[in-house]
Structure formats: structure tokens, C-alpha cells
Coordinates of C-alpha atoms in Angstrom, one line a residue:
M42 CA 112.0 148.6 59.1
P43 CA 109.9 151.1 62.1
A44 CA 108.8 149.1 65.2
S45 CA 104.9 149.5 64.4
S46 CA 102.3 149.1 67.3
V47 CA 98.3 149.4 66.6
T48 CA 95.9 150.4 69.6
I49 CA 92.4 149.8 69.4
R50 CA 90.1 151.9 72.2
M51 CA 86.5 150.9 72.4
Y52 CA 84.6 153.5 74.0
D53 CA 81.7 152.3 76.2
V54 CA 78.6 154.1 74.8
G55 CA 76.2 151.4 75.4
F56 CA 74.4 149.6 72.7
G57 CA 76.5 151.3 69.8
D58 CA 79.6 151.8 68.4
A59 CA 82.7 154.1 68.7
F60 CA 86.3 153.2 68.1
L61 CA 89.3 155.0 67.9
I62 CA 92.5 153.2 66.3
T63 CA 96.0 154.5 66.6
V64 CA 98.7 153.1 64.6
K65 CA 102.5 154.2 65.4
Q66 CA 105.7 153.6 63.6
D67 CA 108.4 155.3 65.6
D68 CA 107.7 158.7 66.1
Q69 CA 105.0 159.0 64.0
A70 CA 101.3 158.3 64.4
W71 CA 97.9 157.8 62.5
R72 CA 94.4 157.8 64.0
M73 CA 91.2 156.8 62.8
L74 CA 87.8 156.8 64.7
V75 CA 85.4 154.3 63.3
D76 CA 81.3 155.5 64.6
C77 CA 80.2 157.4 67.5
G78 CA 76.7 156.9 68.2
V79 CA 74.6 154.8 70.5
H80 CA 71.2 153.5 70.2
S81 CA 68.2 155.8 72.6
L82 CA 67.0 152.7 74.5
G83 CA 70.8 151.4 75.4
K84 CA 72.6 154.2 76.7
A85 CA 75.6 153.5 79.3
R86 CA 75.9 157.0 79.8
P87 CA 75.6 160.2 78.2
L88 CA 76.9 160.4 74.2
L89 CA 78.4 163.8 75.1
D90 CA 80.5 162.6 77.8
V91 CA 82.0 160.0 75.2
V92 CA 82.5 162.5 72.6
N93 CA 84.3 164.8 74.9
A94 CA 86.6 161.6 76.1
I95 CA 87.8 161.0 72.7
I96 CA 88.4 164.9 71.9
S97 CA 90.3 165.0 75.0
D98 CA 92.0 161.8 74.3
L99 CA 92.6 163.3 70.8
T100 CA 94.0 166.6 72.6
E101 CA 96.6 164.9 74.9
A102 CA 98.0 163.1 71.8
A103 CA 98.7 166.4 69.8
E104 CA 101.4 168.0 69.5
P105 CA 101.5 171.3 71.7
G106 CA 99.8 174.1 69.8
T107 CA 98.2 172.0 67.4
P108 CA 94.6 170.7 67.4
P109 CA 93.5 167.7 68.2
T110 CA 93.4 165.3 64.9
L111 CA 92.3 162.3 63.1
D112 CA 93.5 161.2 60.0
V113 CA 90.4 159.6 59.1
V114 CA 86.6 159.2 60.3
V115 CA 84.6 156.1 59.1
A116 CA 80.6 156.2 59.3
T117 CA 80.1 152.6 58.9
H118 CA 76.6 153.2 57.9
H119 CA 74.0 155.7 59.0
H120 CA 72.0 154.4 61.9
A121 CA 71.7 156.4 65.0
D122 CA 73.8 153.6 67.0
H123 CA 76.7 154.5 64.9
I124 CA 76.6 157.8 63.9
T125 CA 74.4 160.3 66.1
G126 CA 77.6 161.3 68.3
F127 CA 78.7 163.4 65.2
A128 CA 75.7 165.9 65.6
F129 CA 77.6 167.6 68.7
D130 CA 79.1 170.8 68.1
D131 CA 81.9 170.0 70.0
W132 CA 83.4 168.1 66.7
A133 CA 83.8 171.5 65.5
E134 CA 87.3 171.5 67.3
V135 CA 88.8 168.6 65.7
H136 CA 90.5 168.7 62.5
V137 CA 89.8 165.4 60.4
G138 CA 91.8 164.3 57.2
E139 CA 89.2 162.2 55.4
V140 CA 85.7 161.0 56.1
W141 CA 84.9 157.6 54.6
V142 CA 81.2 156.7 54.1
S143 CA 79.4 153.8 52.2
F144 CA 78.5 154.8 48.7
V145 CA 74.8 154.9 49.4
E146 CA 75.9 158.6 50.7
D147 CA 76.9 159.8 47.3
D148 CA 74.3 161.9 46.0
S149 CA 76.2 162.0 42.7
D150 CA 75.9 158.0 42.2
E151 CA 72.4 157.3 40.7
D152 CA 72.3 153.5 42.0
A153 CA 73.0 154.8 45.6
K154 CA 70.6 157.9 45.5
T155 CA 68.0 155.1 44.2
L156 CA 68.4 152.7 46.8
K157 CA 69.1 155.4 49.5
N158 CA 65.8 157.8 48.7
G159 CA 63.9 153.9 48.8
L160 CA 65.1 152.9 52.3
A161 CA 64.5 156.7 53.6
R162 CA 60.9 156.6 52.0
A163 CA 60.6 153.1 53.5
A164 CA 61.3 154.3 57.1
T165 CA 59.6 157.4 56.7
N166 CA 56.0 155.6 55.7
L167 CA 56.6 152.9 58.1
N168 CA 57.2 155.6 60.9
T169 CA 53.7 156.9 60.1
L170 CA 51.8 153.7 59.8
I171 CA 53.1 152.4 62.9
G172 CA 51.9 155.6 64.5
R173 CA 48.6 155.0 63.1
A174 CA 48.4 151.4 64.5
P175 CA 45.2 151.4 66.9
A176 CA 46.2 150.3 70.1
A177 CA 45.1 147.4 72.4
L178 CA 44.1 147.8 75.9
N179 CA 45.7 145.4 77.8
D180 CA 47.6 144.0 75.2
E181 CA 51.7 144.0 76.1
A182 CA 52.7 142.0 73.3
R183 CA 51.2 144.0 70.7
A184 CA 52.4 147.2 72.3
L185 CA 56.0 146.0 72.6
A186 CA 55.5 145.0 68.7
L187 CA 55.0 148.4 67.9
G188 CA 57.6 150.0 70.3
I189 CA 60.3 147.8 68.8
A190 CA 59.2 148.6 65.2
G191 CA 58.9 152.8 65.8
T192 CA 62.4 152.4 67.4
L193 CA 63.7 150.3 64.6
A194 CA 62.2 152.4 61.7
L195 CA 63.7 155.8 63.3
N196 CA 67.0 154.5 63.4
S197 CA 66.6 153.7 60.1
L198 CA 65.9 157.4 58.8
G199 CA 69.3 158.9 58.0
N200 CA 70.1 161.1 60.7
E201 CA 70.9 163.9 58.8
D202 CA 72.4 166.3 61.8
A203 CA 75.1 163.6 62.1
M204 CA 75.7 163.5 58.4
D205 CA 75.3 166.9 57.8
R206 CA 78.6 167.0 59.9
L207 CA 80.2 164.0 58.6
L208 CA 79.3 165.4 54.9
G209 CA 80.3 168.8 55.4
R210 CA 76.7 170.8 54.7
N211 CA 74.1 172.8 56.0
G212 CA 76.9 174.8 57.9
K213 CA 78.1 171.9 59.8
H214 CA 81.7 170.6 59.6
F215 CA 84.4 169.6 61.7
L216 CA 87.3 172.2 62.3
N217 CA 88.2 171.9 58.4
V218 CA 86.2 170.5 55.8
P219 CA 87.7 166.9 55.3
A220 CA 87.7 164.9 51.6
I221 CA 85.5 162.5 50.9
R222 CA 85.5 159.0 50.5
Y223 CA 82.7 156.9 49.1
L224 CA 83.3 153.5 49.7
P225 CA 83.7 151.1 48.0
D226 CA 85.2 152.8 44.7
R227 CA 83.8 151.6 41.9
V228 CA 87.7 151.3 40.6
G229 CA 88.8 148.5 42.5
E230 CA 92.6 149.1 42.6
L231 CA 91.1 152.6 44.7
N232 CA 89.8 150.0 47.6
I233 CA 93.5 149.4 48.9
I234 CA 94.2 152.6 50.6
R235 CA 97.6 153.5 51.4
T236 CA 97.8 155.1 54.9
S237 CA 100.4 158.2 55.7
L238 CA 102.9 155.3 57.2
P239 CA 104.5 152.7 55.4
N240 CA 103.3 149.7 56.6
A241 CA 99.5 150.4 57.1
T242 CA 96.9 149.7 54.6
V243 CA 93.6 149.5 54.7
H244 CA 91.4 147.0 52.4
V245 CA 87.8 148.0 51.6
L246 CA 86.1 144.9 51.0
G247 CA 82.2 146.2 51.6
P248 CA 79.6 147.0 50.8
S249 CA 78.8 145.1 47.6
R250 CA 77.5 146.7 45.0
D251 CA 75.6 144.2 43.8
P252 CA 71.8 144.3 44.3
D253 CA 71.3 140.9 44.6
Q254 CA 73.9 140.7 47.5
L255 CA 72.4 143.8 49.2
K256 CA 68.7 141.6 48.9
L257 CA 70.3 139.2 51.0
M258 CA 69.1 140.6 54.6
N259 CA 69.0 137.1 56.4
P260 CA 71.2 134.2 56.4
P261 CA 69.5 130.9 54.9
A262 CA 68.2 128.6 57.4
S263 CA 71.3 126.3 57.5
A264 CA 73.7 128.8 58.7
R265 CA 71.4 130.9 61.2
W266 CA 72.0 131.6 64.5
L267 CA 68.2 131.7 65.2
A268 CA 66.0 130.9 62.8
M269 CA 63.4 133.8 63.0
Q270 CA 64.3 136.8 65.8
Q271 CA 62.2 136.1 68.9
A272 CA 59.9 138.8 68.8
L273 CA 58.5 137.0 65.9
D274 CA 59.0 133.3 66.7
A275 CA 56.1 131.1 66.4
E276 CA 57.9 128.4 68.2
S277 CA 61.6 128.6 68.2
E278 CA 63.8 126.6 66.0
S279 CA 67.3 125.1 67.2
D280 CA 70.5 127.1 65.9
F281 CA 72.9 125.5 63.3
A282 CA 69.9 123.4 62.1
V283 CA 70.7 121.7 58.9
G284 CA 68.3 120.6 56.1
Q285 CA 65.0 122.4 57.3
A286 CA 62.1 122.7 55.2
P287 CA 61.6 126.3 54.0
A288 CA 59.2 128.2 55.9
K289 CA 56.2 129.8 54.4
P290 CA 56.7 133.0 53.1
L291 CA 56.0 136.3 55.0
F292 CA 53.6 137.3 52.3
D293 CA 51.8 135.6 49.5
E294 CA 52.3 137.6 46.3
I295 CA 52.5 141.5 47.2
Y296 CA 53.9 143.1 50.0
S297 CA 51.5 145.3 51.6
V298 CA 52.1 146.5 55.9
T299 CA 48.6 148.2 56.0
P300 CA 46.3 150.0 54.6
D301 CA 45.8 149.2 50.6
E302 CA 46.1 153.4 50.1
I303 CA 49.9 153.1 51.0
A304 CA 51.0 149.9 49.9
G305 CA 52.2 151.2 46.7
N306 CA 54.8 154.0 48.4
I307 CA 56.2 151.8 50.9
G308 CA 59.6 151.2 48.6
I309 CA 60.6 148.5 46.0
E310 CA 64.1 148.0 48.3
L311 CA 61.4 146.3 50.8
V312 CA 59.7 144.4 47.9
S313 CA 62.3 142.7 46.9
T314 CA 63.8 141.9 50.2
L315 CA 60.5 139.9 51.4
A316 CA 61.7 136.6 49.9
T317 CA 64.4 136.4 51.7
L318 CA 62.6 136.8 55.2
N319 CA 60.8 133.2 56.2
L320 CA 58.6 133.3 58.8
P321 CA 55.5 132.1 59.9
A322 CA 52.2 133.8 59.1
L323 CA 51.9 137.0 61.2
L324 CA 48.8 136.9 63.8
D325 CA 48.3 141.3 63.3
D326 CA 49.5 144.5 61.8
A327 CA 51.6 145.0 64.7
S328 CA 53.8 141.8 63.8
E329 CA 53.3 142.6 60.4
L330 CA 54.8 146.3 61.0
L331 CA 57.7 144.9 63.2
A332 CA 58.3 142.5 60.4
A333 CA 58.9 145.1 57.7
A334 CA 60.6 147.4 60.3
S335 CA 63.3 144.5 60.8
I336 CA 63.9 144.1 57.0
L337 CA 64.3 147.7 56.7
E338 CA 66.8 147.6 59.5
R339 CA 68.8 144.8 57.8
S340 CA 68.7 146.7 54.7
V341 CA 70.8 149.6 56.2
N342 CA 73.2 147.0 58.1
N343 CA 74.0 145.9 54.8
T344 CA 75.1 149.0 53.4
S345 CA 78.1 149.2 56.4
I346 CA 81.6 150.1 55.2
Y347 CA 83.6 146.8 55.7
F348 CA 87.3 146.7 55.9
V349 CA 90.5 145.2 57.1
L350 CA 93.3 147.2 58.4
D351 CA 96.7 145.7 57.6
V352 CA 99.7 146.8 60.0
D353 CA 103.0 145.1 59.2
G354 CA 100.8 141.6 58.6
T355 CA 98.5 142.3 61.6
R356 CA 95.3 142.4 60.6
L357 CA 92.1 144.0 62.2
V358 CA 88.4 143.1 61.1
F359 CA 85.8 145.8 61.3
V360 CA 82.4 144.9 59.7
G361 CA 80.2 147.8 60.9
D362 CA 76.7 145.9 61.0
S363 CA 76.9 143.8 58.0
Q364 CA 74.7 141.0 57.7
Q365 CA 74.3 138.0 55.1
G366 CA 74.8 139.4 52.0
A367 CA 77.5 141.5 52.9
W368 CA 79.1 138.7 54.4
D369 CA 78.8 136.5 51.4
H370 CA 80.5 139.1 49.0
V371 CA 83.5 138.9 51.1
L372 CA 83.6 134.9 52.1
Q373 CA 83.1 133.9 48.7
D374 CA 86.0 136.1 47.2
P375 CA 89.2 134.1 47.8
A376 CA 91.3 137.2 48.2
A377 CA 88.8 138.8 50.1
R378 CA 88.2 135.8 52.5
A379 CA 91.9 135.4 53.3
L380 CA 92.1 139.0 54.4
V381 CA 89.7 138.0 57.0
S382 CA 90.7 134.7 58.0
A383 CA 92.8 134.3 61.2
P384 CA 92.8 138.2 62.3
A385 CA 94.4 139.0 65.1
F386 CA 91.5 141.5 65.8
Y387 CA 87.6 141.2 65.0
K388 CA 85.0 143.9 65.7
I389 CA 82.3 141.7 66.3
G390 CA 79.1 142.5 64.1
H391 CA 75.7 144.0 64.9
H392 CA 76.5 144.1 69.0
G393 CA 76.6 139.9 68.7
S394 CA 73.1 139.9 66.9
H395 CA 72.6 136.2 65.3
N396 CA 72.6 137.0 62.2
A397 CA 76.0 139.8 61.9
T398 CA 78.3 137.0 62.2
P399 CA 78.0 133.8 59.9
R400 CA 78.5 130.5 61.1
E401 CA 81.1 129.9 58.5
Y402 CA 83.1 133.0 60.0
A403 CA 82.8 132.1 63.5
T404 CA 83.6 128.2 63.5
N405 CA 86.5 128.1 60.7
A406 CA 87.3 131.3 59.2
I407 CA 88.3 133.3 62.3
G408 CA 91.1 130.7 63.3
N409 CA 92.0 129.5 66.3
Q410 CA 95.1 131.4 67.1
G411 CA 93.4 133.8 69.8
T412 CA 92.1 136.3 67.9
Y413 CA 90.8 139.1 70.4
A414 CA 87.1 139.9 69.8
M415 CA 85.6 143.3 71.1
L416 CA 81.6 143.4 71.7
P417 CA 80.4 146.8 71.6
Y418 CA 77.3 146.5 73.8
G419 CA 74.8 148.0 76.0
K420 CA 71.6 146.1 77.2
V421 CA 68.4 146.7 75.9
E422 CA 65.6 145.1 77.5
Q423 CA 63.5 144.5 74.2
W424 CA 66.2 142.4 73.1
G425 CA 67.1 139.6 75.3
D426 CA 68.8 137.8 72.3
I427 CA 71.6 140.4 72.2
P428 CA 74.1 139.2 72.4
N429 CA 74.0 135.4 71.0
E430 CA 75.1 133.2 73.6
N431 CA 75.7 130.6 70.8
L432 CA 77.9 133.2 68.6
L433 CA 79.9 134.0 72.1
T434 CA 80.1 130.5 72.7
A435 CA 81.5 129.6 69.3
L436 CA 83.8 132.4 69.6
T437 CA 85.4 131.1 72.8
T438 CA 85.5 127.8 71.2
M439 CA 88.1 128.9 68.9
N440 CA 90.1 130.2 71.5
A441 CA 89.2 133.8 70.6
H442 CA 89.4 136.6 73.7
I443 CA 86.4 138.6 74.1
V444 CA 86.3 142.0 75.3
R445 CA 82.6 143.4 76.1
A446 CA 82.5 147.0 76.6
D447 CA 79.9 146.7 79.1
A448 CA 81.8 144.0 81.3
P449 CA 85.9 144.7 80.2
V450 CA 88.0 141.9 81.8
A451 CA 92.1 143.4 81.7
D452 CA 94.9 141.0 80.7
T453 CA 98.1 141.4 79.8
R454 CA 96.9 143.0 76.6
V455 CA 93.6 144.6 77.3
H456 CA 93.5 147.4 79.7
I457 CA 90.8 149.6 81.2
G458 CA 90.0 152.9 81.5
P459 CA 88.2 154.9 84.3
G460 CA 85.0 153.9 84.9
N461 CA 85.2 151.4 82.1
L462 CA 84.6 154.4 80.1
W463 CA 86.8 152.5 77.5
S464 CA 88.7 149.4 77.1
E465 CA 91.7 148.9 74.7
I466 CA 94.2 146.4 72.9
T467 CA 97.3 147.0 71.9
F468 CA 99.5 144.8 69.3
P469 CA 102.9 145.3 68.9
A470 CA 105.1 145.0 66.0
P471 CA 105.2 140.9 64.8

């Protein structure tokens, strides 16, 4: 059997994701880039600097006379903090074997078109409504709510320049026009993907195609890291609360974000998710818009590609920004649960937010064998509860080694690049 190793390099973009995975077996190598983007409010450095660093690393690894090459690019979902880096034309010099995107990006899939169009319509309309919302002098809370709502709505748009590159359309492409996989495939066997190396396999576990699970945007009260988003709290609830009485629904019967004339155009996807968000009655339209934008943000998060890379039994779990519905889809399936249990590596979901790593996973399924958990994070002032300290404590209690992009600490397995540009972990063959 060939000797194997797998290295995960996390680039410090700030509040965003960019991971380069390199699997080596003897003199062969296979490389995958998972996401490349940053949120506009949380940049650690210019994103183009990170793009150029990735391309430079690939160029250094390439054989003389050959272009920088990636076997696979994974764009987990179309939020800006995951894909905006692909808008830069520098990628035109990189050869890519395949691009993997969520099935919701497949315009030939009727279910995907319905979902994607509804999400895009909702994002556009919400952004318009937020722009129309009247300002109030000396009302910092209202201004903050509207600002966050606007940021979330913009982030949920399709980031078309980056998607054009990924899908090879409108004149944008990599050095070549790679094959596209829309995942997961409807044919289950096609979601077990053999790489060019004999002992490296990818298992695609999500997103779920079940509409009911895509609607589960928030954990039930008994499994929340925080019962409500901080910006919408009337009063805080304790973490790990059990047996709480259901909170009053956000809206009584119908969903309306503001003026009656546009209520019918907000999109059925938002309407159907409202029942999953239990919050106290909101005080004004700014909070109402923020709640709607938050629901939309979670909707897109739950379309994330969720996969496990297995290299000779060393399992790496990448979840994008998957939230409760996507996690339920995995943890309730015995085979999928086994794949994500006791992994060597876990990419902490959604920058360590309260609703992207279920309590059941962080306190049980992840195991206590010393998982390395990487946290792609950069500070955003408005989101003081990210990363969630209770989540980080739970992972540490389970003997996980947390590697933060903003404050990495070297050890025998963790190495740090110049200026904290990247941190990486290498796992040898078992």
C-alpha cells in the first residue's frame, strides 16, 4: 500500500473560508480547494493577496513547465464569504479538473431552479425593502438592525461574477473549462467519488434534497447554542436549555416584511421557513427585516455541500455553513453518522456560530480522540457572539484541538505561515 499523507491549509482571509487540501501518496499528489471568499465586514487582509498566495503555492507545487493545478474546486454555497475570491481574473492561469457546486446551482434541475430563484427573489426584495426603511435620528439600535439586515440580504444574492468563473459562463473560466458536478447527485452511488489516488475517497452527504429538511433553518430550542440571535433577543435564554416552552411565533398567520403591496412577492421559501424560527414579537420593522434576512441567510447556508474526505481511514469532515436541517439529514442516517463520527479533522461550521454545529455532534459524535478542528474566523463587530464560546468549550471538553485562523498556535502537527497568512495540519498515513 502506498504511503499517504493529507495536509489541510487554512488561509486567513478573515470572516470567510479558503482551504487547500493536499493528499500525497508516494510521488503522486491530489489537490482540492474548498471555497475562497470573505465577508466584506470581516477582512483580515485583501482577498486578492490570499488568491495570489494560493496560486503561488500551486505554482510552486507544479511540475516544471506545467501550470498551477487543482484537481477539484469545491464551492460549498454561493455566499460571498465562500466564493467571492473566484471573481478575480488571476484564476484564469490555474488548470482545474472539476468544479463541485451545490445542486441548487443546476439550471437544468427544476427543483433547484425553483429553490434558487425563490432565494434570489427574496434577497433582492429584502434588499430593496431595507433600502426603503425610514431612518430614525439618534436610534443606534435601529440603524444597527438595518445595517446587519442589509449585509445579510446582499450576502444571500448569487455573487454572479464568482459563479460565472466556477461554472465557465459569460466569458469567465479557469485556464480551462472544467467539468461540473452538481452535488449531491440524485443517484446515491455517484455521491461516493473516487479520486485519482487509490486510497482517497470523497463521500458527499449533503445538502439534503428533502424540502422539509431544507426548511429546518434553526435548531429546536432544546439543542440551541443560543435560543435567539443576540440582535433579536428580548431576554437571553441559557444554552443547552431543556424543556422550554415554545416561544411565540414570529408572525401569526402570514408572512409580511413591510408594505402590503410587496408581501406577495417575497418568495414562498421564506414563508415556509417562518414556522421554524421561534422569536418573541418584534418591536419594529427594522427588527422584522433583520429577522427575515436572518432566515434567508440560514436558507442559503443549508444548501452547503457537506462531505467527508477519507484517506486510508483518516477522515476529514467539511460542512460548509450547514445548519440544523442539513445536520439532521446526516446524523439521522446511520451510515452517514458513522462517517462523521470521531474524525481526524473537522471544519467548524459557519465560523463557530451558535446554530451550525449541533450540540449532539460537539458533545458526543465528534468523539474524544483528539480531533483537530479548524475555525475560519475574522472579527465582525456586529456579531459579537461569533464564535460561540459555549461551542468552543464543548469541543475542547471533547479533547478537540481548535486551530483559529485569527490566532493560530503551532504544535507538533500545526504549522503557521509567514504573517499568519495560513495555518496547516498534516496527518500521516495511519
